Amino acid sequence: MSETKLFHDVLRERHSVRSFLPDPVPEEVIRSVLEDAQLAPSNCNTQPWQMHIVSGTKRDALSKAMLADDDVGRYTMDFSFSTSDFDGVYKQRSKDQGAAYYNAIGVAREASEDRRTAARLNLSFFGAPHAAFLFMPSVGDNVRVAGDLGMYGQTFLLSLTAHGLGGIPQTMLGYHADTVRDVLGIDPALKLLFGISFGYPNTTHAANKYRIGKAPLEETVTFHH
Ligand SMILES: Cc1cc2nc3c(=O)[nH]c(=O)nc-3n(C[C@H](O)[C@H](O)[C@H](O)COP(=O)(O)O)c2cc1C
């Protein structure tokens, strides 16, 4: 099989995994994924990502601390985020994604308590044995650095898939930046953009059985000659 075909398969296989098996990933496999991610491009090769990976008791303690934050409505985000900021086609795609997910896991639109329970699964890493927190230095208006972390994050996610693993990028893990810094002893100068829960996908879980569609090129690409 040619490398092009393999890449084609990996790209199409990757999806956001929202249920994991509890089995830990061997450290050499995690290191191999990290070596791949390290090849990502960045502005002036600055490589501004700082990854903090939690497993075992540290993972459990951090999940507990974030759930306790959520219980009392304590959110400490370094970067703002609200789905109500989306407009037009972006708002529609966001709504379609939410509807497809809740439909897949059997949660009705009006079942607000069930939706809250489902949303809180973010904070227990959807059962994943590992979570990576992507921190960055604050530089200018931060947009370029955040772009670099996006490049890194997608390379990490594709490498997970290539290694038979799965992951999900999570802005929701960034809602607890102060707590993550406190629990892990991270310099307050480093800002938390998002997290990635990862491990072996639970392929039999309903959350992993749906795939969200993507817009046709006509909606996102304009050719100029
Ligand atoms: C930066 C980023 C943050 C995200 N944050 C969350 C999140 O907090 N919770 C969640 O369930 N999904 C989150 N997602 C996953 C998106 O919903 C998902 O990527 C999108 O619906 C497309 O689906 P796919 O990844 O399966 O292609 C995030 C994705 C990205 C790229």
Short mmCIF file of C-alpha atoms and ligand atoms in Angstrom, two decimals:
data_model
loop_
_atom_site.label_atom_id
_atom_site.label_comp_id
_atom_site.label_asym_id
_atom_site.label_seq_id
_atom_site.Cartn_x
_atom_site.Cartn_y
_atom_site.Cartn_z
CA MET A 1 0.00 0.00 0.00
CA SER A 2 1.40 3.37 -0.96
CA GLU A 3 2.08 6.04 1.66
CA THR A 4 -0.49 8.28 -0.04
CA LYS A 5 -3.17 5.64 0.50
CA LEU A 6 -2.21 5.23 4.16
CA PHE A 7 -2.41 8.98 4.69
CA HIS A 8 -5.79 9.04 2.93
CA ASP A 9 -7.07 6.34 5.30
CA VAL A 10 -5.72 7.98 8.45
CA LEU A 11 -7.33 11.31 7.53
CA ARG A 12 -10.71 9.68 7.00
CA GLU A 13 -10.50 7.46 10.04
CA ARG A 14 -9.78 10.31 12.45
CA HIS A 15 -12.80 11.60 14.25
CA SER A 16 -13.52 13.01 17.68
CA VAL A 17 -13.68 10.05 20.06
CA ARG A 18 -16.09 10.50 22.97
CA SER A 19 -15.77 7.12 24.73
CA PHE A 20 -12.54 5.32 25.58
CA LEU A 21 -11.40 1.99 27.02
CA PRO A 22 -9.68 2.38 30.41
CA ASP A 23 -6.49 0.58 29.24
CA PRO A 24 -3.43 2.83 29.51
CA VAL A 25 -1.34 3.47 26.39
CA PRO A 26 2.30 2.28 26.72
CA GLU A 27 4.65 5.21 27.29
CA GLU A 28 6.76 4.39 24.21
CA VAL A 29 3.63 4.70 22.04
CA ILE A 30 2.75 8.08 23.59
CA ARG A 31 6.33 9.21 22.97
CA SER A 32 6.11 8.08 19.34
CA VAL A 33 2.93 10.17 18.86
CA LEU A 34 4.67 13.15 20.48
CA GLU A 35 7.69 12.73 18.16
CA ASP A 36 5.29 12.90 15.19
CA ALA A 37 3.49 15.96 16.56
CA GLN A 38 6.84 17.67 17.07
CA LEU A 39 7.21 17.77 13.25
CA ALA A 40 4.36 20.31 12.96
CA PRO A 41 5.12 23.65 11.29
CA SER A 42 5.06 26.89 13.26
CA ASN A 43 5.68 30.60 12.69
CA CYS A 44 9.49 31.08 12.36
CA ASN A 45 9.85 27.51 13.75
CA THR A 46 9.12 28.86 17.22
CA GLN A 47 7.38 25.58 18.29
CA PRO A 48 5.50 27.48 21.00
CA TRP A 49 3.57 24.47 22.37
CA GLN A 50 4.11 23.18 25.90
CA MET A 51 2.36 19.84 26.42
CA HIS A 52 1.36 18.61 29.86
CA ILE A 53 0.12 15.03 29.85
CA VAL A 54 -1.79 13.50 32.77
CA SER A 55 -2.25 9.80 33.49
CA GLY A 56 -3.01 7.64 36.55
CA THR A 57 -3.63 9.34 39.91
CA LYS A 58 -2.80 12.81 38.55
CA ARG A 59 -5.41 12.37 35.84
CA ASP A 60 -7.99 11.32 38.44
CA ALA A 61 -7.14 14.24 40.77
CA LEU A 62 -7.39 16.76 37.95
CA SER A 63 -10.73 15.41 36.74
CA LYS A 64 -12.07 15.61 40.30
CA ALA A 65 -10.86 19.20 40.69
CA MET A 66 -12.44 20.31 37.38
CA LEU A 67 -15.75 18.62 38.24
CA ALA A 68 -15.69 20.41 41.63
CA ASP A 69 -15.17 23.72 39.75
CA ASP A 70 -18.13 22.93 37.54
CA ASP A 71 -20.30 22.08 40.57
CA VAL A 72 -19.90 25.63 41.88
CA GLY A 73 -19.80 27.37 38.48
CA ARG A 74 -16.11 28.32 38.73
CA TYR A 75 -14.59 28.83 35.28
CA THR A 76 -11.15 30.30 34.64
CA MET A 77 -10.51 30.55 30.90
CA ASP A 78 -7.40 32.12 29.44
CA PHE A 79 -9.23 32.64 26.12
CA SER A 80 -12.93 33.38 25.75
CA PHE A 81 -15.34 31.02 24.02
CA SER A 82 -19.10 31.07 23.53
CA THR A 83 -21.15 29.23 20.92
CA SER A 84 -23.51 32.22 20.91
CA ASP A 85 -20.74 34.18 19.17
CA PHE A 86 -21.29 32.00 16.07
CA ASP A 87 -23.46 33.46 13.34
CA GLY A 88 -24.95 32.30 10.03
CA VAL A 89 -23.52 29.10 8.57
CA TYR A 90 -21.16 28.66 11.54
CA LYS A 91 -24.07 28.77 13.96
CA GLN A 92 -25.93 26.22 11.83
CA ARG A 93 -22.97 23.82 11.66
CA SER A 94 -22.49 24.12 15.41
CA LYS A 95 -26.18 23.33 15.99
CA ASP A 96 -26.07 20.40 13.55
CA GLN A 97 -23.05 18.96 15.34
CA GLY A 98 -24.70 19.23 18.77
CA ALA A 99 -27.92 17.66 17.47
CA ALA A 100 -26.06 14.78 15.78
CA TYR A 101 -24.08 13.99 18.94
CA TYR A 102 -27.02 14.14 21.36
CA ASN A 103 -29.13 12.13 18.94
CA ALA A 104 -26.40 9.47 18.71
CA ILE A 105 -26.23 9.09 22.49
CA GLY A 106 -30.02 9.25 22.90
CA VAL A 107 -30.31 12.58 24.73
CA ALA A 108 -33.36 14.66 23.78
CA ARG A 109 -33.07 18.39 23.04
CA GLU A 110 -35.32 19.32 25.99
CA ALA A 111 -33.57 16.98 28.48
CA SER A 112 -31.37 19.74 29.93
CA GLU A 113 -30.18 17.69 32.94
CA ASP A 114 -29.09 14.82 30.66
CA ARG A 115 -27.31 17.33 28.41
CA ARG A 116 -25.47 18.73 31.41
CA THR A 117 -24.44 15.21 32.47
CA ALA A 118 -23.23 14.53 28.91
CA ALA A 119 -21.32 17.84 28.79
CA ARG A 120 -19.62 17.03 32.10
CA LEU A 121 -18.16 13.88 30.49
CA ASN A 122 -15.64 16.33 28.99
CA LEU A 123 -14.25 16.81 32.49
CA SER A 124 -13.75 13.09 33.08
CA PHE A 125 -11.96 12.93 29.73
CA PHE A 126 -14.77 10.76 28.29
CA GLY A 127 -13.17 7.88 30.23
CA ALA A 128 -9.77 8.27 28.52
CA PRO A 129 -6.77 7.15 30.58
CA HIS A 130 -4.69 10.14 29.38
CA ALA A 131 -5.24 13.81 28.65
CA ALA A 132 -2.86 16.32 27.10
CA PHE A 133 -3.10 20.02 27.97
CA LEU A 134 -1.79 22.38 25.27
CA PHE A 135 -0.23 25.44 26.84
CA MET A 136 1.33 28.39 25.02
CA PRO A 137 3.25 31.56 25.87
CA SER A 138 1.31 34.80 25.50
CA VAL A 139 2.72 36.61 22.42
CA GLY A 140 1.12 39.73 20.96
CA ASP A 141 -2.59 39.15 20.32
CA ASN A 142 -1.92 35.37 20.56
CA VAL A 143 -3.58 34.56 17.22
CA ARG A 144 -0.41 33.35 15.48
CA VAL A 145 0.65 31.23 18.43
CA ALA A 146 -2.83 29.70 18.68
CA GLY A 147 -2.55 28.87 14.96
CA ASP A 148 0.72 27.05 15.65
CA LEU A 149 -0.93 25.04 18.43
CA GLY A 150 -3.72 24.11 16.02
CA MET A 151 -1.12 22.74 13.58
CA TYR A 152 0.46 20.79 16.42
CA GLY A 153 -2.86 19.52 17.76
CA GLN A 154 -4.01 18.14 14.41
CA THR A 155 -0.66 16.43 13.81
CA PHE A 156 -0.98 14.86 17.27
CA LEU A 157 -4.55 13.70 16.52
CA LEU A 158 -3.63 12.19 13.15
CA SER A 159 -0.68 10.39 14.69
CA LEU A 160 -2.98 8.96 17.39
CA THR A 161 -5.17 7.52 14.62
CA ALA A 162 -2.15 6.16 12.75
CA HIS A 163 -1.11 4.38 15.97
CA GLY A 164 -4.57 2.77 16.40
CA LEU A 165 -5.55 5.27 19.09
CA GLY A 166 -8.13 8.04 19.21
CA GLY A 167 -8.50 11.48 20.73
CA ILE A 168 -10.69 14.51 21.05
CA PRO A 169 -9.66 18.18 21.19
CA GLN A 170 -11.56 19.92 23.99
CA THR A 171 -12.00 23.63 24.49
CA MET A 172 -14.01 22.66 27.59
CA LEU A 173 -10.80 21.55 29.32
CA GLY A 174 -9.60 25.13 28.86
CA TYR A 175 -12.45 26.39 31.07
CA HIS A 176 -10.40 25.37 34.12
CA ALA A 177 -7.01 26.89 33.32
CA ASP A 178 -6.21 28.06 36.87
CA THR A 179 -7.13 24.66 38.31
CA VAL A 180 -4.98 22.81 35.76
CA ARG A 181 -2.04 25.13 36.51
CA ASP A 182 -2.53 24.68 40.29
CA VAL A 183 -2.81 20.88 40.20
CA LEU A 184 0.14 20.47 37.80
CA GLY A 185 2.30 23.30 39.15
CA ILE A 186 2.47 25.22 35.86
CA ASP A 187 3.86 28.75 35.46
CA PRO A 188 0.95 31.28 35.24
CA ALA A 189 2.75 32.86 32.24
CA LEU A 190 1.72 29.80 30.19
CA LYS A 191 -1.83 29.99 28.81
CA LEU A 192 -4.09 27.00 28.25
CA LEU A 193 -5.64 26.85 24.75
CA PHE A 194 -7.32 23.42 24.84
CA GLY A 195 -6.88 19.82 25.94
CA ILE A 196 -6.90 16.47 24.13
CA SER A 197 -8.21 13.34 25.84
CA PHE A 198 -6.76 10.23 24.25
CA GLY A 199 -6.50 6.46 24.46
CA TYR A 200 -8.03 3.38 22.84
CA PRO A 201 -11.49 4.17 21.41
CA ASN A 202 -14.44 2.23 22.76
CA THR A 203 -15.72 1.34 19.32
CA THR A 204 -18.97 -0.19 20.58
CA HIS A 205 -20.18 3.00 22.33
CA ALA A 206 -22.94 4.97 20.57
CA ALA A 207 -20.93 8.22 20.88
CA ASN A 208 -18.33 6.75 18.53
CA LYS A 209 -20.74 5.36 15.98
CA TYR A 210 -21.80 8.60 14.30
CA ARG A 211 -19.68 10.71 11.97
CA ILE A 212 -20.37 14.37 11.39
CA GLY A 213 -20.40 15.49 7.76
CA LYS A 214 -18.14 18.14 6.29
CA ALA A 215 -19.10 20.99 3.98
CA PRO A 216 -18.47 20.59 0.23
CA LEU A 217 -15.45 22.47 -1.14
CA GLU A 218 -17.81 24.95 -2.84
CA GLU A 219 -18.68 26.34 0.60
CA THR A 220 -15.12 26.88 1.78
CA VAL A 221 -12.85 27.31 -1.24
CA THR A 222 -12.69 29.99 -3.95
CA PHE A 223 -10.34 29.52 -6.89
CA HIS A 224 -8.90 32.68 -8.49
CA HIS A 225 -7.24 32.57 -11.90
C1 LIG B 1 -10.11 23.26 19.09
C2 LIG B 1 -11.26 22.30 19.25
C3 LIG B 1 -11.95 22.26 20.44
C4 LIG B 1 -13.01 21.35 20.62
N1 LIG B 1 -13.64 21.29 21.82
C5 LIG B 1 -14.55 20.32 22.06
C6 LIG B 1 -15.09 20.14 23.37
O1 LIG B 1 -14.78 20.87 24.31
N2 LIG B 1 -15.98 19.12 23.57
C7 LIG B 1 -16.36 18.28 22.54
O2 LIG B 1 -17.17 17.37 22.78
N3 LIG B 1 -15.85 18.44 21.28
C8 LIG B 1 -14.94 19.40 21.03
N4 LIG B 1 -14.37 19.53 19.78
C9 LIG B 1 -14.68 18.54 18.75
C10 LIG B 1 -15.55 19.09 17.62
O3 LIG B 1 -16.90 19.07 18.00
C11 LIG B 1 -15.29 18.20 16.39
O4 LIG B 1 -13.96 18.33 15.96
C12 LIG B 1 -16.20 18.59 15.21
O5 LIG B 1 -17.55 18.38 15.54
C13 LIG B 1 -15.86 17.79 13.95
O6 LIG B 1 -15.95 16.40 14.22
P1 LIG B 1 -14.71 15.43 13.98
O7 LIG B 1 -13.59 15.86 14.88
O8 LIG B 1 -15.24 14.06 14.37
O9 LIG B 1 -14.32 15.54 12.54
C14 LIG B 1 -13.37 20.48 19.56
C15 LIG B 1 -12.67 20.55 18.34
C16 LIG B 1 -11.63 21.45 18.18
C17 LIG B 1 -10.88 21.49 16.88
#
